[in-house]
């Protein structure tokens, strides 16, 4: 294992990949993991729910993208009126609509989508609302102080959770503010601060981070730096972007189900995100 | 509502679409539905789980397809070695790998993938094992007697469940038997019998049917009849095909999570299927 505070992606990646090969997953002891076949995960404690909430945007041709290019098209190849069957072919860049970023998206040899253990696909959600600040400043970031304020209200971030930024951007899909590109082509959207992910890696046990925007990074970094993408995905952890409907779940207590297609080598994929309450 | 025994897809579709528009979903009273915002579903009773099992095949270029054509290709459009980012574009027929069939796949105006209510995406699983018979005869079908034998052991099919055929085919993905095409191009794979789905529609409250093969129908119907597809999807219900790993879950008691991408107008989509135990 890397020592606390180690941010070197090569070290982290190599370690996590080695553990995965041995059947080890975060939050699961090595002995228990060894007893489980591939594709099976025991939870630390039974989880109960009585309500589900859809946190996924509907994806359509023209759904906003980070680059501004069209990333998703649908071609009807068999039609009911003529053939008595309907069938479409998609052409899709993996990071379209509500979607996950696998570690390999911003690393040389991180996990691809199919390698993310299923113990990472149902996790506690910690939702941090910075929407009031973001409404005033689209370039604002989720800071370590926001984490600490959440913890002051709810207790320490639960082990293995996904920390999600609610910037209010999930309500802006039909608005130019959603992608937030200015006249120079630079994006202005809220995101995680680099110091926040460094803190989460060094001092907490967090599996994923999520945003209701198109990027884990603040938009101003769109010039190419992407410090949060490199730090977080490079550490072997995953992200989820363009999460919808975040006002419908509490800031603590929900479980997040992340239904990402299991595609070999994928750097991410359109993901059905559903909260269990 | 259609009267019991009504198999006319137009009637069923029209009725179900009307109910959906009114916010009504199976297993949820009209009054409760009216009180819930879109994309939120209350369960009939709290559900608890302590283990998860992946029921999804990994999808790759060359994954077997019903037609024998290549339905999935991946193009690497940004590469880490050169660009310090990895990103792929998929070209994908909606019914590739482990995937759902939405009602509109075999009907003129049934629900598309994005219209399937989330109350349909976490449902009890009833797994019916016909693998011994299928090993002897690849053209065998899951019959009403198989349903009755399951019910004799486990009680009546739970309301709102998904009935899944375990034919053993989920273990054959690397084998020519999986698609099962003979010298004349006809498929030989197990599936549901038409009388079984007629019985489930008329006499039980079932939301979906699933198979571990590439088709809800038996393969011999590949000449174009597809009676099960037309009857079941035409009734406004959905299917799930190429489900994996079915020997790892019990025949009764598991919940099925169906993570289908929420794509407007889709006739189906690659789906992350995970069992909750």
mmCIF file of C-alpha atoms in Angstrom, chain A residues 36-60 71-72 74 76-77 80 83-95 104-109 113-114 116-119 121-122 226 230 245 248-249 255 257-274 276-277, chain B residues 36-60 71-72 74 76-77 80 83-95 104-109 113-114 116-119 121-122 226 230 245 248-249 255 257-274 276-277:
data_model
loop_
_atom_site.group_PDB
_atom_site.id
_atom_site.type_symbol
_atom_site.label_atom_id
_atom_site.label_comp_id
_atom_site.label_asym_id
_atom_site.label_seq_id
_atom_site.Cartn_x
_atom_site.Cartn_y
_atom_site.Cartn_z
ATOM 1 C CA UNK A 36 -15.494 -14.846 -2.897
ATOM 2 C CA UNK A 37 -15.642 -15.705 -6.589
ATOM 3 C CA UNK A 38 -14.968 -12.937 -9.114
ATOM 4 C CA UNK A 39 -17.883 -10.527 -9.487
ATOM 5 C CA UNK A 40 -19.237 -11.015 -5.974
ATOM 6 C CA UNK A 41 -18.893 -8.574 -3.087
ATOM 7 C CA UNK A 42 -19.932 -8.766 0.550
ATOM 8 C CA UNK A 43 -20.998 -5.480 2.159
ATOM 9 C CA UNK A 44 -19.569 -4.399 5.490
ATOM 10 C CA UNK A 45 -23.141 -4.312 6.855
ATOM 11 C CA UNK A 46 -26.616 -5.081 5.451
ATOM 12 C CA UNK A 47 -28.093 -2.160 3.548
ATOM 13 C CA UNK A 48 -31.803 -1.442 3.543
ATOM 14 C CA UNK A 49 -33.819 0.867 1.295
ATOM 15 C CA UNK A 50 -37.456 1.633 0.650
ATOM 16 C CA UNK A 51 -37.293 4.254 -2.088
ATOM 17 C CA UNK A 52 -35.301 4.814 -5.284
ATOM 18 C CA UNK A 53 -34.481 8.105 -7.017
ATOM 19 C CA UNK A 54 -33.189 8.461 -10.575
ATOM 20 C CA UNK A 55 -30.068 10.646 -10.697
ATOM 21 C CA UNK A 56 -29.540 10.245 -14.465
ATOM 22 C CA UNK A 57 -30.144 12.757 -17.229
ATOM 23 C CA UNK A 58 -31.780 11.403 -20.358
ATOM 24 C CA UNK A 59 -29.131 11.296 -23.090
ATOM 25 C CA UNK A 60 -30.035 12.628 -26.533
ATOM 26 C CA UNK A 71 -20.434 13.097 -28.890
ATOM 27 C CA UNK A 72 -23.604 11.038 -29.368
ATOM 28 C CA UNK A 74 -28.355 7.654 -33.070
ATOM 29 C CA UNK A 76 -32.275 3.980 -36.828
ATOM 30 C CA UNK A 77 -31.206 0.863 -38.725
ATOM 31 C CA UNK A 80 -41.145 -1.050 -37.177
ATOM 32 C CA UNK A 83 -39.657 -4.269 -40.714
ATOM 33 C CA UNK A 84 -41.905 -4.825 -37.661
ATOM 34 C CA UNK A 85 -38.841 -4.330 -35.423
ATOM 35 C CA UNK A 86 -37.164 -1.159 -34.099
ATOM 36 C CA UNK A 87 -33.389 -1.099 -33.690
ATOM 37 C CA UNK A 88 -30.828 1.723 -33.449
ATOM 38 C CA UNK A 89 -27.069 2.045 -33.665
ATOM 39 C CA UNK A 90 -25.311 4.522 -31.366
ATOM 40 C CA UNK A 91 -22.077 6.328 -32.042
ATOM 41 C CA UNK A 92 -20.967 7.466 -28.633
ATOM 42 C CA UNK A 93 -17.914 8.973 -27.005
ATOM 43 C CA UNK A 94 -17.659 7.195 -23.642
ATOM 44 C CA UNK A 95 -18.087 10.407 -21.627
ATOM 45 C CA UNK A 104 -7.616 4.828 -17.116
ATOM 46 C CA UNK A 105 -9.282 7.958 -18.549
ATOM 47 C CA UNK A 106 -6.453 10.048 -17.042
ATOM 48 C CA UNK A 107 -3.722 7.502 -16.389
ATOM 49 C CA UNK A 108 -1.452 5.239 -18.401
ATOM 50 C CA UNK A 109 -2.506 1.961 -16.846
ATOM 51 C CA UNK A 113 -14.611 0.372 -16.656
ATOM 52 C CA UNK A 114 -14.836 -3.424 -16.669
ATOM 53 C CA UNK A 116 -13.966 -1.423 -11.419
ATOM 54 C CA UNK A 117 -15.006 -3.901 -8.713
ATOM 55 C CA UNK A 118 -18.750 -4.193 -8.126
ATOM 56 C CA UNK A 119 -18.115 -3.312 -4.484
ATOM 57 C CA UNK A 121 -20.838 0.305 -7.698
ATOM 58 C CA UNK A 122 -23.060 0.536 -4.614
ATOM 59 C CA UNK A 226 -7.086 19.048 -15.348
ATOM 60 C CA UNK A 230 -4.944 13.539 -12.970
ATOM 61 C CA UNK A 245 -31.692 15.440 -9.666
ATOM 62 C CA UNK A 248 -34.103 14.963 -4.393
ATOM 63 C CA UNK A 249 -31.705 13.133 -2.061
ATOM 64 C CA UNK A 255 -26.669 4.780 -1.235
ATOM 65 C CA UNK A 257 -26.014 2.627 -7.463
ATOM 66 C CA UNK A 258 -23.759 3.168 -10.482
ATOM 67 C CA UNK A 259 -24.899 1.060 -13.441
ATOM 68 C CA UNK A 260 -21.956 1.406 -15.817
ATOM 69 C CA UNK A 261 -21.868 -0.884 -18.867
ATOM 70 C CA UNK A 262 -19.133 -3.508 -18.431
ATOM 71 C CA UNK A 263 -17.086 -2.755 -21.528
ATOM 72 C CA UNK A 264 -13.564 -4.146 -21.816
ATOM 73 C CA UNK A 265 -10.952 -1.402 -21.837
ATOM 74 C CA UNK A 266 -13.520 1.422 -21.586
ATOM 75 C CA UNK A 267 -12.339 4.732 -20.115
ATOM 76 C CA UNK A 268 -15.895 5.331 -18.843
ATOM 77 C CA UNK A 269 -19.426 4.959 -20.090
ATOM 78 C CA UNK A 270 -22.981 6.300 -19.924
ATOM 79 C CA UNK A 271 -24.116 5.264 -16.449
ATOM 80 C CA UNK A 272 -27.537 4.773 -14.897
ATOM 81 C CA UNK A 273 -27.179 6.408 -11.487
ATOM 82 C CA UNK A 274 -29.921 5.591 -8.982
ATOM 83 C CA UNK A 276 -31.386 4.040 -2.736
ATOM 84 C CA UNK A 277 -33.025 5.695 0.281
ATOM 85 C CA UNK B 36 -43.999 11.356 -5.979
ATOM 86 C CA UNK B 37 -41.953 13.520 -8.329
ATOM 87 C CA UNK B 38 -40.824 12.042 -11.651
ATOM 88 C CA UNK B 39 -37.931 9.615 -11.294
ATOM 89 C CA UNK B 40 -38.749 8.594 -7.735
ATOM 90 C CA UNK B 41 -40.301 5.284 -6.692
ATOM 91 C CA UNK B 42 -41.429 3.939 -3.336
ATOM 92 C CA UNK B 43 -41.045 0.208 -2.799
ATOM 93 C CA UNK B 44 -43.898 -1.892 -1.442
ATOM 94 C CA UNK B 45 -41.656 -2.893 1.473
ATOM 95 C CA UNK B 46 -38.101 -2.056 2.582
ATOM 96 C CA UNK B 47 -35.492 -4.204 0.834
ATOM 97 C CA UNK B 48 -32.311 -5.294 2.560
ATOM 98 C CA UNK B 49 -29.148 -6.795 1.078
ATOM 99 C CA UNK B 50 -25.675 -7.677 2.271
ATOM 100 C CA UNK B 51 -24.013 -9.015 -0.885
ATOM 101 C CA UNK B 52 -23.891 -8.105 -4.572
ATOM 102 C CA UNK B 53 -23.248 -10.368 -7.556
ATOM 103 C CA UNK B 54 -22.357 -9.196 -11.060
ATOM 104 C CA UNK B 55 -24.634 -10.790 -13.672
ATOM 105 C CA UNK B 56 -23.092 -8.937 -16.633
ATOM 106 C CA UNK B 57 -20.800 -10.271 -19.339
ATOM 107 C CA UNK B 58 -17.904 -8.026 -20.292
ATOM 108 C CA UNK B 59 -18.646 -6.584 -23.733
ATOM 109 C CA UNK B 60 -15.871 -6.599 -26.335
ATOM 110 C CA UNK B 71 -22.542 -5.038 -33.467
ATOM 111 C CA UNK B 72 -19.878 -3.345 -31.337
ATOM 112 C CA UNK B 74 -14.323 0.622 -30.260
ATOM 113 C CA UNK B 76 -9.456 4.940 -29.570
ATOM 114 C CA UNK B 77 -9.678 8.653 -30.377
ATOM 115 C CA UNK B 80 -2.462 8.646 -23.114
ATOM 116 C CA UNK B 83 -2.148 13.109 -25.363
ATOM 117 C CA UNK B 84 -1.996 12.201 -21.643
ATOM 118 C CA UNK B 85 -5.703 11.269 -21.806
ATOM 119 C CA UNK B 86 -7.448 8.049 -22.917
ATOM 120 C CA UNK B 87 -10.827 8.280 -24.678
ATOM 121 C CA UNK B 88 -12.752 5.916 -26.951
ATOM 122 C CA UNK B 89 -15.722 6.149 -29.272
ATOM 123 C CA UNK B 90 -18.146 3.216 -29.445
ATOM 124 C CA UNK B 91 -20.264 2.181 -32.393
ATOM 125 C CA UNK B 92 -22.902 -0.028 -30.849
ATOM 126 C CA UNK B 93 -26.157 -1.671 -31.858
ATOM 127 C CA UNK B 94 -28.387 -1.271 -28.806
ATOM 128 C CA UNK B 95 -28.737 -5.027 -28.259
ATOM 129 C CA UNK B 104 -40.559 -0.404 -28.427
ATOM 130 C CA UNK B 105 -38.022 -2.928 -29.779
ATOM 131 C CA UNK B 106 -40.948 -5.103 -30.979
ATOM 132 C CA UNK B 107 -43.883 -2.690 -30.996
ATOM 133 C CA UNK B 108 -44.932 0.418 -32.878
ATOM 134 C CA UNK B 109 -45.295 2.708 -29.883
ATOM 135 C CA UNK B 113 -35.501 2.684 -22.608
ATOM 136 C CA UNK B 114 -35.746 6.155 -21.065
ATOM 137 C CA UNK B 116 -39.080 2.445 -18.342
ATOM 138 C CA UNK B 117 -39.963 3.561 -14.793
ATOM 139 C CA UNK B 118 -37.198 3.178 -12.221
ATOM 140 C CA UNK B 119 -39.598 1.059 -10.165
ATOM 141 C CA UNK B 121 -35.169 -1.362 -12.487
ATOM 142 C CA UNK B 122 -34.943 -2.991 -9.055
ATOM 143 C CA UNK B 226 -40.273 -14.097 -32.765
ATOM 144 C CA UNK B 230 -43.980 -9.680 -30.052
ATOM 145 C CA UNK B 245 -23.266 -15.760 -13.834
ATOM 146 C CA UNK B 248 -24.157 -17.609 -8.404
ATOM 147 C CA UNK B 249 -27.642 -16.525 -7.239
ATOM 148 C CA UNK B 255 -33.265 -8.599 -6.181
ATOM 149 C CA UNK B 257 -30.708 -4.169 -10.394
ATOM 150 C CA UNK B 258 -30.890 -3.266 -14.090
ATOM 151 C CA UNK B 259 -28.587 -0.350 -14.896
ATOM 152 C CA UNK B 260 -29.717 0.572 -18.406
ATOM 153 C CA UNK B 261 -28.410 3.846 -19.869
ATOM 154 C CA UNK B 262 -31.234 6.405 -20.017
ATOM 155 C CA UNK B 263 -31.175 7.124 -23.739
ATOM 156 C CA UNK B 264 -34.113 8.920 -25.347
ATOM 157 C CA UNK B 265 -35.955 6.709 -27.806
ATOM 158 C CA UNK B 266 -33.625 3.722 -27.314
ATOM 159 C CA UNK B 267 -35.009 0.264 -28.086
ATOM 160 C CA UNK B 268 -32.680 -1.177 -25.451
ATOM 161 C CA UNK B 269 -29.093 -0.773 -24.338
ATOM 162 C CA UNK B 270 -26.062 -2.476 -22.782
ATOM 163 C CA UNK B 271 -27.117 -2.981 -19.176
ATOM 164 C CA UNK B 272 -25.162 -3.517 -15.972
ATOM 165 C CA UNK B 273 -27.115 -6.273 -14.214
ATOM 166 C CA UNK B 274 -26.274 -6.783 -10.549
ATOM 167 C CA UNK B 276 -28.615 -7.898 -4.474
ATOM 168 C CA UNK B 277 -28.679 -10.761 -1.957
#
